Amino acid sequence: MTIKLRGQLRNLHQPLVMGILNITPDSFYSSSRTTTDEEILRRIDTMLSEGADIIDVGACSTRPGSTPATAYEEMQRLDKALTLLRSRYPEVIVSVDTFRADVAAKCVRNYGVDIVNDIGGGALDSSMFATVADLQVPYVLTHSEDIAASATPVEDVLLWLARQLDTLRLAGVADVIVDLGFGFGKTLEQNYELLRRLADFAELEAPLLVGVSRKSMIYKLLECTSADALNGTTVLNTQALLAGANILRVHDVWAARQTVKLCSSLLAL
């Protein structure tokens, strides 16, 4: 499995770790929030020293029940973070976590962002697919429909992703990464059913990104808080890797790096 980054093929046989950089005052995991220059740089330094392959920069919280920042607010935050990031680490692979096509375009053109990570899966901005096709960067396609009432969540998510993939490929987007959208529009039971059957999504023939880090599917089941959900995150990331995940999107890079190393050794036996 490969994707093209900066004009070169990147082999995903060894799973990648995507570290989360939240430039928001209201992300669901409070310890991940960064606002000042010092906090942003410290967070970037830490994630890279711990082995992050990708830094995923988000400036608009999309946690359930939140009110999204305006496009202007989102871009103002991204301007600051990406300027700091690119000034210190110009060669680092960066993704931007946004559902707005115009924001994605500015980040790619002005700051050389390498990946567009769209939690809307193209459904929240009708211009997104055409924009990504024009930008010619890899795109993370996230399932975003509300399927809480569905009795067949795996089949529904698989069909939705397949249709969106077809549309993207017809638009000329060559490199698509698939994210099942854990926690978005899904019941607790549906989230676990999707993770249990993650291997079924190999038929999409696209790299799989799994983002379950410290989410409510963990802390609600364990009756704890997001602050106490690292152990649960590691357990679910292990399951994801053994089922074929190619990228882990996480708050805790060092724990994920260790998980990748151990699971890769298991799978090599």
Short mmCIF file of C-alpha atoms in Angstrom, two decimals:
data_model
loop_
_atom_site.label_atom_id
_atom_site.label_comp_id
_atom_site.label_asym_id
_atom_site.label_seq_id
_atom_site.Cartn_x
_atom_site.Cartn_y
_atom_site.Cartn_z
CA MET A 1 0.00 0.00 0.00
CA THR A 2 1.43 3.38 -1.00
CA ILE A 3 0.52 7.06 -1.23
CA LYS A 4 2.28 9.82 -3.11
CA LEU A 5 3.69 12.55 -0.88
CA ARG A 6 5.60 15.48 -2.37
CA GLY A 7 5.86 13.66 -5.68
CA GLN A 8 7.34 10.48 -4.19
CA LEU A 9 5.69 7.19 -3.32
CA ARG A 10 5.56 6.46 0.41
CA ASN A 11 5.24 2.79 1.36
CA LEU A 12 2.73 2.17 4.15
CA HIS A 13 3.84 -1.37 4.91
CA GLN A 14 5.11 0.08 8.19
CA PRO A 15 2.15 1.99 9.70
CA LEU A 16 2.54 5.73 10.22
CA VAL A 17 1.75 7.78 13.31
CA MET A 18 -0.13 11.04 12.82
CA GLY A 19 0.20 13.37 15.81
CA ILE A 20 -2.67 15.74 16.63
CA LEU A 21 -1.96 19.46 16.97
CA ASN A 22 -5.13 21.23 18.14
CA ILE A 23 -5.09 25.02 17.81
CA THR A 24 -8.46 25.27 19.51
CA PRO A 25 -9.87 26.37 22.86
CA ASP A 26 -12.56 23.69 22.90
CA SER A 27 -11.26 20.31 21.69
CA PHE A 28 -12.78 17.39 23.62
CA TYR A 29 -9.42 16.42 25.18
CA SER A 30 -8.38 19.53 27.07
CA SER A 31 -4.71 18.58 27.41
CA SER A 32 -4.31 18.65 23.62
CA ARG A 33 -5.35 22.30 23.29
CA THR A 34 -2.62 24.77 22.32
CA THR A 35 -3.06 28.50 21.75
CA THR A 36 0.17 30.39 22.48
CA ASP A 37 3.29 30.26 20.31
CA GLU A 38 5.19 28.53 23.11
CA GLU A 39 2.51 25.86 23.58
CA ILE A 40 2.31 25.18 19.86
CA LEU A 41 6.07 24.80 19.40
CA ARG A 42 6.42 22.70 22.54
CA ARG A 43 3.71 20.35 21.32
CA ILE A 44 5.30 20.04 17.87
CA ASP A 45 8.76 19.44 19.35
CA THR A 46 7.41 16.74 21.65
CA MET A 47 5.51 14.86 18.95
CA LEU A 48 8.41 14.88 16.53
CA SER A 49 10.89 13.79 19.20
CA GLU A 50 8.54 10.90 20.02
CA GLY A 51 8.43 9.75 16.40
CA ALA A 52 5.44 11.34 14.68
CA ASP A 53 5.49 10.80 10.91
CA ILE A 54 2.79 13.41 10.23
CA ILE A 55 1.59 16.47 12.14
CA ASP A 56 -2.17 16.96 11.76
CA VAL A 57 -3.10 20.59 12.43
CA GLY A 58 -6.68 21.41 13.32
CA ALA A 59 -8.15 24.79 14.22
CA CYS A 60 -11.87 24.09 14.26
CA SER A 61 -13.24 21.69 16.84
CA THR A 62 -15.68 19.14 15.44
CA ARG A 63 -16.47 17.31 18.67
CA PRO A 64 -20.15 16.31 18.93
CA GLY A 65 -22.26 19.22 20.16
CA SER A 66 -19.67 21.89 19.48
CA THR A 67 -20.21 25.07 17.48
CA PRO A 68 -17.58 25.21 14.72
CA ALA A 69 -15.32 28.24 14.49
CA THR A 70 -15.95 30.54 11.56
CA ALA A 71 -13.77 30.14 8.48
CA TYR A 72 -12.03 33.40 9.39
CA GLU A 73 -11.28 32.23 12.95
CA GLU A 74 -10.09 28.86 11.68
CA MET A 75 -7.73 30.41 9.13
CA GLN A 76 -6.34 32.91 11.63
CA ARG A 77 -5.40 30.08 13.97
CA LEU A 78 -3.94 28.02 11.15
CA ASP A 79 -1.89 30.97 9.87
CA LYS A 80 -0.18 31.23 13.24
CA ALA A 81 0.40 27.51 13.75
CA LEU A 82 1.58 26.74 10.23
CA THR A 83 3.93 29.73 10.19
CA LEU A 84 5.54 28.46 13.39
CA LEU A 85 5.63 24.87 12.18
CA ARG A 86 7.09 25.60 8.77
CA SER A 87 9.67 28.06 10.15
CA ARG A 88 11.11 25.41 12.48
CA TYR A 89 10.41 22.20 10.55
CA PRO A 90 10.07 22.94 6.82
CA GLU A 91 10.45 19.28 5.79
CA VAL A 92 7.88 17.73 8.13
CA ILE A 93 4.84 16.08 6.54
CA VAL A 94 1.81 18.16 7.55
CA SER A 95 -1.91 17.55 7.17
CA VAL A 96 -4.65 20.08 7.77
CA ASP A 97 -7.80 18.95 9.54
CA THR A 98 -10.57 20.99 7.91
CA PHE A 99 -13.90 20.45 6.19
CA ARG A 100 -13.69 23.76 4.29
CA ALA A 101 -12.31 23.68 0.75
CA ASP A 102 -11.09 27.28 0.73
CA VAL A 103 -9.21 26.77 4.00
CA ALA A 104 -7.61 23.60 2.63
CA ALA A 105 -6.53 25.41 -0.53
CA LYS A 106 -4.91 28.28 1.39
CA CYS A 107 -3.02 25.87 3.64
CA VAL A 108 -1.65 23.85 0.72
CA ARG A 109 -0.75 26.84 -1.44
CA ASN A 110 0.57 29.17 1.26
CA TYR A 111 2.24 26.71 3.63
CA GLY A 112 2.95 23.62 1.57
CA VAL A 113 0.57 21.42 3.56
CA ASP A 114 0.86 17.87 2.26
CA ILE A 115 -2.48 16.21 3.12
CA VAL A 116 -6.08 17.40 3.44
CA ASN A 117 -7.88 15.63 6.29
CA ASP A 118 -11.62 16.26 5.84
CA ILE A 119 -13.93 15.02 8.60
CA GLY A 120 -16.86 15.91 6.36
CA GLY A 121 -15.92 13.43 3.66
CA GLY A 122 -16.89 16.01 1.04
CA ALA A 123 -20.43 16.27 2.40
CA LEU A 124 -19.96 19.55 4.30
CA ASP A 125 -18.45 21.53 1.41
CA SER A 126 -19.50 20.72 -2.15
CA SER A 127 -16.29 22.26 -3.49
CA MET A 128 -13.96 19.98 -1.56
CA PHE A 129 -13.46 17.18 -4.09
CA ALA A 130 -12.78 19.56 -6.99
CA THR A 131 -10.41 21.57 -4.81
CA VAL A 132 -8.39 18.53 -3.74
CA ALA A 133 -8.25 17.34 -7.34
CA ASP A 134 -6.80 20.72 -8.30
CA LEU A 135 -4.34 20.71 -5.39
CA GLN A 136 -3.18 17.16 -6.17
CA VAL A 137 -2.43 16.20 -2.57
CA PRO A 138 -3.55 13.10 -0.67
CA TYR A 139 -7.02 13.36 0.83
CA VAL A 140 -8.41 11.72 3.96
CA LEU A 141 -12.00 10.70 3.25
CA THR A 142 -13.92 10.40 6.52
CA HIS A 143 -17.33 8.82 6.88
CA SER A 144 -19.59 11.58 8.17
CA GLU A 145 -23.20 10.40 7.86
CA ASP A 146 -25.40 9.80 10.91
CA ILE A 147 -26.05 6.04 10.97
CA ALA A 148 -27.11 5.71 14.61
CA ALA A 149 -30.40 4.11 13.57
CA SER A 150 -28.80 1.61 11.18
CA ALA A 151 -28.93 -2.13 11.80
CA THR A 152 -26.12 -2.71 9.29
CA PRO A 153 -23.44 -0.11 10.13
CA VAL A 154 -20.52 -1.88 8.49
CA GLU A 155 -22.32 -2.32 5.19
CA ASP A 156 -23.65 1.25 5.27
CA VAL A 157 -20.24 2.80 5.95
CA LEU A 158 -18.56 0.58 3.37
CA LEU A 159 -21.09 1.51 0.67
CA TRP A 160 -20.89 5.25 1.46
CA LEU A 161 -17.10 5.23 1.34
CA ALA A 162 -17.08 3.24 -1.90
CA ARG A 163 -19.40 5.74 -3.57
CA GLN A 164 -17.35 8.72 -2.37
CA LEU A 165 -14.16 7.01 -3.52
CA ASP A 166 -15.61 6.53 -6.98
CA THR A 167 -16.56 10.21 -7.13
CA LEU A 168 -13.09 11.27 -5.98
CA ARG A 169 -11.33 9.09 -8.50
CA LEU A 170 -13.53 10.35 -11.32
CA ALA A 171 -12.64 13.88 -10.23
CA GLY A 172 -8.95 13.03 -10.55
CA VAL A 173 -7.94 12.51 -6.92
CA ALA A 174 -5.41 9.69 -7.06
CA ASP A 175 -4.36 9.34 -3.43
CA VAL A 176 -7.23 8.77 -1.00
CA ILE A 177 -6.90 7.60 2.60
CA VAL A 178 -10.04 6.19 4.22
CA ASP A 179 -11.22 6.98 7.77
CA LEU A 180 -14.34 5.22 9.11
CA GLY A 181 -15.17 8.24 11.27
CA PHE A 182 -15.23 6.62 14.69
CA GLY A 183 -17.37 8.69 17.03
CA PHE A 184 -19.21 10.65 14.33
CA GLY A 185 -22.91 9.81 13.99
CA LYS A 186 -22.47 6.32 15.45
CA THR A 187 -23.59 4.55 18.61
CA LEU A 188 -21.10 3.03 21.00
CA GLU A 189 -21.97 -0.45 19.76
CA GLN A 190 -21.62 0.59 16.11
CA ASN A 191 -18.15 1.99 16.74
CA TYR A 192 -16.99 -1.32 18.15
CA GLU A 193 -18.64 -3.31 15.38
CA LEU A 194 -16.81 -1.18 12.80
CA LEU A 195 -13.49 -1.66 14.57
CA ARG A 196 -14.06 -5.40 14.97
CA ARG A 197 -14.65 -5.68 11.22
CA LEU A 198 -12.03 -3.19 10.10
CA ALA A 199 -10.42 -5.79 7.86
CA ASP A 200 -13.58 -5.80 5.71
CA PHE A 201 -12.61 -2.32 4.48
CA ALA A 202 -9.51 -3.66 2.73
CA GLU A 203 -11.76 -4.22 -0.28
CA LEU A 204 -11.76 -0.45 -0.83
CA GLU A 205 -8.09 -0.80 -1.83
CA ALA A 206 -7.17 2.42 -0.02
CA PRO A 207 -4.97 3.07 3.03
CA LEU A 208 -6.90 2.96 6.31
CA LEU A 209 -6.56 5.71 8.93
CA VAL A 210 -7.90 4.97 12.39
CA GLY A 211 -8.60 7.79 14.84
CA VAL A 212 -9.95 6.53 18.15
CA SER A 213 -7.53 8.38 20.43
CA ARG A 214 -9.12 9.15 23.83
CA LYS A 215 -12.61 9.25 22.24
CA SER A 216 -15.93 8.70 23.99
CA MET A 217 -16.17 5.14 22.64
CA ILE A 218 -13.35 4.44 25.10
CA TYR A 219 -14.07 6.59 28.12
CA LYS A 220 -17.83 6.00 28.16
CA LEU A 221 -17.37 2.23 28.13
CA LEU A 222 -14.65 2.39 30.78
CA GLU A 223 -16.59 4.98 32.81
CA CYS A 224 -13.65 7.35 32.98
CA THR A 225 -12.62 10.61 31.32
CA SER A 226 -10.61 11.34 28.19
CA ALA A 227 -7.67 12.14 30.48
CA ASP A 228 -7.70 8.52 31.69
CA ALA A 229 -8.27 6.91 28.29
CA LEU A 230 -4.68 6.31 27.12
CA ASN A 231 -4.61 2.64 28.07
CA GLY A 232 -7.92 2.06 26.29
CA THR A 233 -6.60 3.94 23.27
CA THR A 234 -3.57 1.65 23.09
CA VAL A 235 -5.76 -1.44 23.27
CA LEU A 236 -7.95 -0.26 20.39
CA ASN A 237 -4.96 0.92 18.34
CA THR A 238 -3.49 -2.57 18.74
CA GLN A 239 -6.69 -4.12 17.39
CA ALA A 240 -6.69 -1.62 14.51
CA LEU A 241 -3.10 -2.39 13.52
CA LEU A 242 -3.64 -6.14 13.64
CA ALA A 243 -6.69 -5.65 11.40
CA GLY A 244 -4.76 -3.68 8.79
CA ALA A 245 -4.68 0.01 9.80
CA ASN A 246 -2.01 1.98 7.94
CA ILE A 247 -2.11 5.25 9.89
CA LEU A 248 -2.94 5.93 13.55
CA ARG A 249 -4.13 9.45 14.39
CA VAL A 250 -3.27 10.04 18.04
CA HIS A 251 -2.74 12.49 20.86
CA ASP A 252 -0.02 10.33 22.43
CA VAL A 253 2.70 9.73 19.87
CA TRP A 254 5.17 7.78 21.99
CA ALA A 255 2.55 5.21 23.05
CA ALA A 256 1.41 4.82 19.44
CA ARG A 257 5.00 4.46 18.21
CA GLN A 258 5.56 1.61 20.66
CA THR A 259 2.27 0.01 19.65
CA VAL A 260 3.25 0.11 15.98
CA LYS A 261 6.64 -1.47 16.75
CA LEU A 262 5.16 -4.30 18.78
CA CYS A 263 2.34 -5.05 16.34
CA SER A 264 4.71 -4.97 13.38
CA SER A 265 6.86 -7.56 15.13
CA LEU A 266 3.82 -9.74 15.76
CA LEU A 267 2.66 -9.51 12.16
CA ALA A 268 6.15 -10.35 10.88
CA LEU A 269 6.20 -13.70 12.67
#
